[in-house]
mmCIF file of C-alpha atoms and ligand atoms in Angstrom:
data_model
loop_
_atom_site.group_PDB
_atom_site.id
_atom_site.type_symbol
_atom_site.label_atom_id
_atom_site.label_comp_id
_atom_site.label_asym_id
_atom_site.label_seq_id
_atom_site.Cartn_x
_atom_site.Cartn_y
_atom_site.Cartn_z
ATOM 1 C CA MET N 1 40.808 25.987 -4.498
ATOM 2 C CA ARG N 2 37.991 28.220 -3.250
ATOM 3 C CA ILE N 3 34.720 26.645 -2.164
ATOM 4 C CA GLY N 4 31.519 28.662 -2.050
ATOM 5 C CA VAL N 5 28.335 27.627 -0.271
ATOM 6 C CA ASP N 6 24.966 29.298 -0.752
ATOM 7 C CA VAL N 7 22.510 28.550 2.047
ATOM 8 C CA GLY N 8 19.099 29.320 0.556
ATOM 9 C CA GLY N 9 15.590 28.889 1.902
ATOM 10 C CA THR N 10 14.957 25.735 -0.125
ATOM 11 C CA LYS N 11 18.395 24.486 -1.236
ATOM 12 C CA ILE N 12 22.030 24.563 -0.185
ATOM 13 C CA GLU N 13 24.422 24.786 -3.124
ATOM 14 C CA VAL N 14 28.186 24.262 -3.185
ATOM 15 C CA ALA N 15 30.629 25.214 -5.958
ATOM 16 C CA ALA N 16 34.398 24.838 -6.098
ATOM 17 C CA LEU N 17 36.530 27.307 -8.077
ATOM 18 C CA ASP N 18 39.962 26.254 -9.290
ATOM 19 C CA ALA N 19 42.978 28.584 -9.244
ATOM 20 C CA ALA N 20 41.869 30.191 -12.531
ATOM 21 C CA GLY N 21 38.384 30.934 -11.148
ATOM 22 C CA ARG N 22 36.691 28.196 -13.195
ATOM 23 C CA VAL N 23 33.920 26.075 -11.692
ATOM 24 C CA ALA N 24 35.400 22.630 -10.986
ATOM 25 C CA LEU N 25 32.342 21.171 -9.272
ATOM 26 C CA ARG N 26 28.807 22.155 -8.356
ATOM 27 C CA ARG N 27 26.254 20.344 -6.213
ATOM 28 C CA ARG N 28 23.090 21.032 -4.264
ATOM 29 C CA ALA N 29 20.960 19.522 -1.510
ATOM 30 C CA PRO N 30 17.584 20.491 0.025
ATOM 31 C CA THR N 31 17.848 22.897 2.988
ATOM 32 C CA PRO N 32 16.921 21.085 6.202
ATOM 33 C CA PRO N 33 14.389 23.053 8.275
ATOM 34 C CA ASP N 34 16.571 23.036 11.395
ATOM 35 C CA TYR N 35 19.879 24.576 12.419
ATOM 36 C CA ALA N 36 21.833 21.388 13.171
ATOM 37 C CA GLY N 37 20.710 19.936 9.857
ATOM 38 C CA VAL N 38 22.066 22.981 7.995
ATOM 39 C CA ILE N 39 25.487 22.619 9.658
ATOM 40 C CA ALA N 40 25.616 18.902 8.853
ATOM 41 C CA THR N 41 24.519 19.417 5.231
ATOM 42 C CA VAL N 42 27.059 22.178 4.569
ATOM 43 C CA ALA N 43 29.838 20.068 6.102
ATOM 44 C CA ALA N 44 28.840 17.009 4.043
ATOM 45 C CA LEU N 45 28.713 19.013 0.786
ATOM 46 C CA VAL N 46 32.145 20.610 1.397
ATOM 47 C CA GLU N 47 33.784 17.375 2.483
ATOM 48 C CA GLY N 48 32.257 15.504 -0.458
ATOM 49 C CA ALA N 49 33.524 18.122 -2.914
ATOM 50 C CA GLU N 50 37.036 17.984 -1.447
ATOM 51 C CA ARG N 51 37.092 14.204 -1.506
ATOM 52 C CA ASP N 52 36.024 14.071 -5.154
ATOM 53 C CA LEU N 53 38.418 16.817 -6.250
ATOM 54 C CA GLY N 54 41.293 15.550 -4.095
ATOM 55 C CA ALA N 55 42.060 19.033 -2.760
ATOM 56 C CA ARG N 56 41.324 21.183 0.260
ATOM 57 C CA GLY N 57 39.893 24.675 -0.155
ATOM 58 C CA THR N 58 38.934 27.902 1.550
ATOM 59 C CA VAL N 59 35.242 28.089 2.445
ATOM 60 C CA GLY N 60 32.984 31.118 2.004
ATOM 61 C CA VAL N 61 29.294 30.935 2.848
ATOM 62 C CA GLY N 62 26.432 33.136 1.702
ATOM 63 C CA ILE N 63 23.392 33.270 3.967
ATOM 64 C CA PRO N 64 20.121 35.127 4.088
ATOM 65 C CA GLY N 65 20.625 37.681 6.882
ATOM 66 C CA SER N 66 23.939 38.608 8.454
ATOM 67 C CA LEU N 67 26.104 38.153 11.542
ATOM 68 C CA SER N 68 25.468 40.713 14.249
ATOM 69 C CA PRO N 69 28.647 42.659 15.056
ATOM 70 C CA GLU N 70 27.294 42.804 18.631
ATOM 71 C CA THR N 71 26.604 39.121 19.326
ATOM 72 C CA GLY N 72 28.292 37.247 16.466
ATOM 73 C CA ARG N 73 25.009 35.462 15.852
ATOM 74 C CA VAL N 74 22.874 35.308 12.692
ATOM 75 C CA ARG N 75 20.056 37.839 12.553
ATOM 76 C CA GLY N 76 17.634 38.998 9.910
ATOM 77 C CA ALA N 77 17.416 35.695 8.031
ATOM 78 C CA ASN N 78 14.006 34.962 6.552
ATOM 79 C CA SER N 79 14.998 31.284 6.944
ATOM 80 C CA THR N 80 14.333 32.054 10.576
ATOM 81 C CA TRP N 81 15.794 28.823 12.008
ATOM 82 C CA LEU N 82 19.249 30.256 11.219
ATOM 83 C CA ASN N 83 18.676 33.277 13.446
ATOM 84 C CA GLY N 84 20.506 33.202 16.774
ATOM 85 C CA GLY N 85 23.064 30.643 15.618
ATOM 86 C CA ARG N 86 26.821 31.218 15.704
ATOM 87 C CA LEU N 87 26.987 29.905 12.165
ATOM 88 C CA ASP N 88 30.583 30.910 11.382
ATOM 89 C CA ALA N 89 31.928 29.330 14.571
ATOM 90 C CA ASP N 90 29.789 26.200 14.214
ATOM 91 C CA LEU N 91 30.805 25.716 10.578
ATOM 92 C CA ALA N 92 34.461 26.388 11.464
ATOM 93 C CA ALA N 93 34.270 23.660 14.111
ATOM 94 C CA ALA N 94 32.559 21.234 11.723
ATOM 95 C CA LEU N 95 35.060 21.884 8.913
ATOM 96 C CA GLY N 96 38.251 22.417 10.938
ATOM 97 C CA ARG N 97 39.112 25.814 9.418
ATOM 98 C CA GLU N 98 38.115 29.458 9.428
ATOM 99 C CA VAL N 99 34.921 30.075 7.442
ATOM 100 C CA ARG N 100 33.911 33.458 5.987
ATOM 101 C CA LEU N 101 30.224 34.331 6.021
ATOM 102 C CA SER N 102 28.368 37.096 4.254
ATOM 103 C CA ASN N 103 24.882 38.051 3.216
ATOM 104 C CA ASP N 104 23.623 36.323 0.061
ATOM 105 C CA ALA N 105 22.977 39.623 -1.700
ATOM 106 C CA ASN N 106 26.556 40.674 -0.922
ATOM 107 C CA CYS N 107 27.711 37.461 -2.590
ATOM 108 C CA LEU N 108 25.576 38.253 -5.644
ATOM 109 C CA ALA N 109 27.160 41.721 -5.801
ATOM 110 C CA LEU N 110 30.704 40.325 -5.497
ATOM 111 C CA SER N 111 30.139 37.779 -8.214
ATOM 112 C CA GLU N 112 28.417 40.075 -10.706
ATOM 113 C CA ALA N 113 30.980 42.873 -10.225
ATOM 114 C CA ALA N 114 33.893 40.422 -10.579
ATOM 115 C CA ASP N 115 33.015 38.711 -13.850
ATOM 116 C CA GLY N 116 29.253 39.025 -14.332
ATOM 117 C CA ALA N 117 26.807 41.616 -15.664
ATOM 118 C CA ALA N 118 28.631 44.486 -13.915
ATOM 119 C CA ALA N 119 32.195 43.352 -14.646
ATOM 120 C CA GLY N 120 34.493 46.352 -14.776
ATOM 121 C CA LEU N 121 32.063 48.745 -13.062
ATOM 122 C CA SER N 122 33.061 50.470 -9.812
ATOM 123 C CA HIS N 123 29.681 51.282 -8.247
ATOM 124 C CA VAL N 124 26.964 48.643 -8.311
ATOM 125 C CA PHE N 125 23.726 47.959 -6.433
ATOM 126 C CA ALA N 126 22.890 44.249 -6.738
ATOM 127 C CA VAL N 127 19.378 43.179 -5.778
ATOM 128 C CA ILE N 128 17.972 39.770 -4.888
ATOM 129 C CA LEU N 129 14.307 39.494 -5.810
ATOM 130 C CA GLY N 130 13.225 36.122 -4.521
ATOM 131 C CA THR N 131 11.526 34.710 -1.442
ATOM 132 C CA GLY N 132 13.129 37.684 0.279
ATOM 133 C CA VAL N 133 14.367 41.027 -1.032
ATOM 134 C CA GLY N 134 17.809 42.401 -0.253
ATOM 135 C CA ALA N 135 20.791 44.011 -1.914
ATOM 136 C CA GLY N 136 24.557 44.296 -1.838
ATOM 137 C CA VAL N 137 26.636 47.390 -2.555
ATOM 138 C CA ILE N 138 29.916 47.593 -4.455
ATOM 139 C CA VAL N 139 31.801 50.874 -4.060
ATOM 140 C CA HIS N 140 35.153 51.510 -5.770
ATOM 141 C CA GLY N 141 35.059 47.869 -6.863
ATOM 142 C CA ARG N 142 34.834 46.539 -3.309
ATOM 143 C CA LEU N 143 32.017 45.105 -1.255
ATOM 144 C CA LEU N 144 30.646 47.589 1.278
ATOM 145 C CA GLU N 145 29.865 45.612 4.466
ATOM 146 C CA GLY N 146 29.007 48.710 6.502
ATOM 147 C CA ARG N 147 29.493 49.709 10.135
ATOM 148 C CA ASN N 148 26.603 47.499 11.237
ATOM 149 C CA ARG N 149 27.066 44.950 8.447
ATOM 150 C CA ILE N 150 23.705 45.842 6.944
ATOM 151 C CA ALA N 151 24.772 47.855 3.878
ATOM 152 C CA GLY N 152 22.206 47.187 1.158
ATOM 153 C CA GLU N 153 19.450 45.880 3.469
ATOM 154 C CA TRP N 154 16.935 48.046 1.714
ATOM 155 C CA GLY N 155 14.269 45.348 1.592
ATOM 156 C CA HIS N 156 13.217 46.418 5.078
ATOM 157 C CA ASN N 157 12.869 50.090 4.249
ATOM 158 C CA PRO N 158 9.286 51.156 3.582
ATOM 159 C CA LEU N 159 8.107 51.236 -0.020
ATOM 160 C CA PRO N 160 8.763 54.827 -1.173
ATOM 161 C CA TRP N 161 6.097 57.147 -2.651
ATOM 162 C CA MET N 162 3.444 54.858 -1.160
ATOM 163 C CA THR N 163 -0.060 55.487 -2.502
ATOM 164 C CA GLU N 164 -3.120 55.762 -0.287
ATOM 165 C CA ALA N 165 -4.207 52.305 -1.442
ATOM 166 C CA GLU N 166 -0.816 50.848 -0.490
ATOM 167 C CA PHE N 167 -0.537 52.559 2.905
ATOM 168 C CA PRO N 168 0.417 51.287 5.492
ATOM 169 C CA GLY N 169 1.328 48.066 3.705
ATOM 170 C CA PRO N 170 1.387 44.425 4.805
ATOM 171 C CA ALA N 171 2.895 43.351 8.123
ATOM 172 C CA CYS N 172 6.454 42.082 7.642
ATOM 173 C CA TRP N 173 8.080 39.223 9.564
ATOM 174 C CA CYS N 174 10.705 41.791 10.712
ATOM 175 C CA GLY N 175 8.117 43.597 12.842
ATOM 176 C CA GLN N 176 7.529 46.623 10.595
ATOM 177 C CA ARG N 177 4.766 47.296 8.071
ATOM 178 C CA GLY N 178 5.035 48.141 4.403
ATOM 179 C CA CYS N 179 8.613 46.923 3.912
ATOM 180 C CA ILE N 180 9.801 46.819 0.300
ATOM 181 C CA GLU N 181 10.063 43.029 0.704
ATOM 182 C CA THR N 182 6.347 42.754 1.517
ATOM 183 C CA PHE N 183 5.533 44.264 -1.901
ATOM 184 C CA LEU N 184 8.321 42.989 -4.132
ATOM 185 C CA SER N 185 9.157 39.402 -3.104
ATOM 186 C CA GLY N 186 7.974 36.453 -5.179
ATOM 187 C CA PRO N 187 5.314 35.421 -2.631
ATOM 188 C CA ALA N 188 4.115 39.059 -2.406
ATOM 189 C CA LEU N 189 3.703 39.273 -6.179
ATOM 190 C CA ALA N 190 1.921 35.898 -6.328
ATOM 191 C CA ALA N 191 -0.447 36.937 -3.545
ATOM 192 C CA ASP N 192 -1.197 40.241 -5.273
ATOM 193 C CA ALA N 193 -2.254 38.362 -8.414
ATOM 194 C CA ASP N 194 -3.987 35.328 -6.932
ATOM 195 C CA GLY N 195 -4.817 36.134 -3.314
ATOM 196 C CA PRO N 196 -3.359 35.182 0.065
ATOM 197 C CA GLY N 197 -1.407 31.928 0.101
ATOM 198 C CA ALA N 198 -0.519 31.972 -3.631
ATOM 199 C CA ARG N 199 3.198 31.253 -4.027
ATOM 200 C CA ASP N 200 3.939 30.932 -7.744
ATOM 201 C CA ALA N 201 4.992 34.223 -9.280
ATOM 202 C CA ALA N 202 7.195 32.684 -11.969
ATOM 203 C CA GLY N 203 4.213 31.716 -14.131
ATOM 204 C CA LEU N 204 2.581 35.166 -14.143
ATOM 205 C CA PRO N 205 4.347 36.738 -17.176
ATOM 206 C CA ALA N 206 3.069 33.938 -19.427
ATOM 207 C CA ARG N 207 -0.567 34.526 -18.391
ATOM 208 C CA ARG N 208 -2.849 36.921 -20.285
ATOM 209 C CA ASP N 209 -5.541 37.447 -17.672
ATOM 210 C CA GLU N 210 -6.213 40.797 -16.034
ATOM 211 C CA ALA N 211 -5.230 39.694 -12.506
ATOM 212 C CA ALA N 212 -1.742 38.665 -13.632
ATOM 213 C CA ARG N 213 -1.270 41.682 -15.900
ATOM 214 C CA ALA N 214 -2.317 44.190 -13.238
ATOM 215 C CA ALA N 215 -0.204 42.583 -10.502
ATOM 216 C CA LEU N 216 2.877 42.613 -12.739
ATOM 217 C CA ALA N 217 2.299 46.279 -13.615
ATOM 218 C CA ARG N 218 1.956 47.221 -9.926
ATOM 219 C CA HIS N 219 5.072 45.196 -9.101
ATOM 220 C CA ALA N 220 7.196 46.890 -11.808
ATOM 221 C CA ASP N 221 6.014 50.327 -10.716
ATOM 222 C CA ARG N 222 6.828 49.592 -7.052
ATOM 223 C CA LEU N 223 10.244 48.182 -7.956
ATOM 224 C CA ALA N 224 10.945 51.312 -10.017
ATOM 225 C CA ARG N 225 10.113 53.503 -7.014
ATOM 226 C CA ALA N 226 12.256 51.395 -4.679
ATOM 227 C CA LEU N 227 15.220 51.604 -7.090
ATOM 228 C CA ALA N 228 14.775 55.326 -7.805
ATOM 229 C CA HIS N 229 15.110 55.897 -4.072
ATOM 230 C CA VAL N 230 18.447 54.050 -4.143
ATOM 231 C CA ILE N 231 19.657 56.018 -7.178
ATOM 232 C CA ASN N 232 18.952 59.287 -5.339
ATOM 233 C CA ILE N 233 21.267 58.137 -2.523
ATOM 234 C CA LEU N 234 24.004 55.988 -4.116
ATOM 235 C CA ASP N 235 23.741 56.835 -7.825
ATOM 236 C CA PRO N 236 25.412 53.558 -8.916
ATOM 237 C CA GLU N 237 26.574 52.930 -12.477
ATOM 238 C CA ALA N 238 24.376 49.849 -12.666
ATOM 239 C CA ILE N 239 21.676 47.971 -10.818
ATOM 240 C CA VAL N 240 21.938 44.197 -11.203
ATOM 241 C CA LEU N 241 18.845 42.071 -10.594
ATOM 242 C CA GLY N 242 19.243 38.516 -9.304
ATOM 243 C CA GLY N 243 16.933 35.978 -7.654
ATOM 244 C CA GLY N 244 13.974 34.177 -9.200
ATOM 245 C CA LEU N 245 12.002 37.271 -10.261
ATOM 246 C CA SER N 246 15.010 38.666 -12.167
ATOM 247 C CA ASN N 247 14.084 36.186 -14.916
ATOM 248 C CA MET N 248 10.975 38.252 -15.738
ATOM 249 C CA ALA N 249 12.068 39.811 -19.038
ATOM 250 C CA HIS N 250 9.565 42.681 -18.979
ATOM 251 C CA LEU N 251 11.429 44.300 -16.062
ATOM 252 C CA TYR N 252 14.336 45.304 -18.312
ATOM 253 C CA GLU N 253 11.975 47.258 -20.557
ATOM 254 C CA ALA N 254 9.682 48.611 -17.819
ATOM 255 C CA LEU N 255 12.238 49.767 -15.245
ATOM 256 C CA PRO N 256 14.278 52.131 -17.482
ATOM 257 C CA ARG N 257 10.936 53.709 -18.472
ATOM 258 C CA LEU N 258 9.512 53.962 -14.923
ATOM 259 C CA ILE N 259 12.557 54.753 -12.771
ATOM 260 C CA PRO N 260 13.238 58.283 -14.164
ATOM 261 C CA ARG N 261 9.808 59.512 -12.941
ATOM 262 C CA HIS N 262 11.175 59.420 -9.410
ATOM 263 C CA VAL N 263 14.894 60.230 -9.783
ATOM 264 C CA PHE N 264 16.016 63.773 -8.973
ATOM 265 C CA SER N 265 17.882 64.228 -12.243
ATOM 266 C CA ASP N 266 16.959 65.440 -15.736
ATOM 267 C CA ALA N 267 18.509 62.314 -17.282
ATOM 268 C CA VAL N 268 18.910 58.832 -15.823
ATOM 269 C CA ARG N 269 21.731 56.800 -17.328
ATOM 270 C CA THR N 270 21.787 54.031 -14.698
ATOM 271 C CA ARG N 271 21.792 50.621 -16.369
ATOM 272 C CA VAL N 272 19.434 47.881 -15.154
ATOM 273 C CA LEU N 273 21.031 44.500 -15.845
ATOM 274 C CA ARG N 274 20.044 40.894 -15.361
ATOM 275 C CA ALA N 275 22.532 38.870 -13.261
ATOM 276 C CA ALA N 276 24.815 37.077 -15.717
ATOM 277 C CA HIS N 277 25.391 34.101 -13.436
ATOM 278 C CA GLY N 278 21.690 33.606 -12.742
ATOM 279 C CA ASP N 279 20.968 31.301 -9.827
ATOM 280 C CA SER N 280 24.696 30.644 -9.385
ATOM 281 C CA SER N 281 25.724 34.211 -8.484
ATOM 282 C CA GLY N 282 25.291 33.553 -4.771
ATOM 283 C CA VAL N 283 27.457 30.465 -4.624
ATOM 284 C CA LEU N 284 30.150 31.943 -6.911
ATOM 285 C CA GLY N 285 30.259 35.137 -4.853
ATOM 286 C CA ALA N 286 30.523 33.126 -1.643
ATOM 287 C CA ALA N 287 33.666 31.460 -3.019
ATOM 288 C CA ARG N 288 34.994 34.953 -3.732
ATOM 289 C CA LEU N 289 34.765 35.950 -0.054
ATOM 290 C CA TRP N 290 38.369 34.675 -0.041
ATOM 291 C CA PRO N 291 40.869 36.408 -2.342
HETATM 292 ZN ZN1 ZN E 301 10.558 44.002 7.008
#
């Protein structure tokens, strides 16, 4: 049995895969806003799943951010209370076994390339568009972790082809300005439509007012630029969108129309696909961190 855990900003989800890769159990709990609480919640979810299924499993965990190859500690998590923790070691101690950790966007990429929207494709760029913005890279069918374990962390590159009105862009929690995340995350889109402090982007596509319409158009155009930049470097067969904003249906019509304006090619055949496993891609990919 393989157990996956997805540590998100608001919820922690666990799923257990049986030997055939089928989901045997799935559960979630709210994410505690402190490090010790996260360790205790993950341990309780895993132990509860094992007790109810009567089997012990491998444990893979997807987190926002990544483990520093230098210090072994979490860095770059927008759930900032995780940063600085030795999460793999602390979870290993709590669960009495080795635990594999990876970035949540890497887990999305693993899951979607294994049996999701990009099943059977060799080169995939899988994007999380949610509270944060990140991506995972599949090359030759395998996850690319990278020399510094940051492959795909394009959310903290500056928005490409920035207009004068956009420059220099909002301050980002990472210390830079104008990061892709500061334009494309759910909170960024909500704030663009409804002003500072607005958080709900999910309701915008259903609205007919000018503020919502214009913010969605700016968001699609910026996402197209950010993805065109990736295509010019990696040229993947497909881009998979996951995270809450990937449910906005207009993106799958707008992006194929907007992306080619910025790609250095006469034809752009890159497919833009919605994550097949939806919200569950992260937790399913985390289980797949073990073979
Ligand atoms: Zn940033």
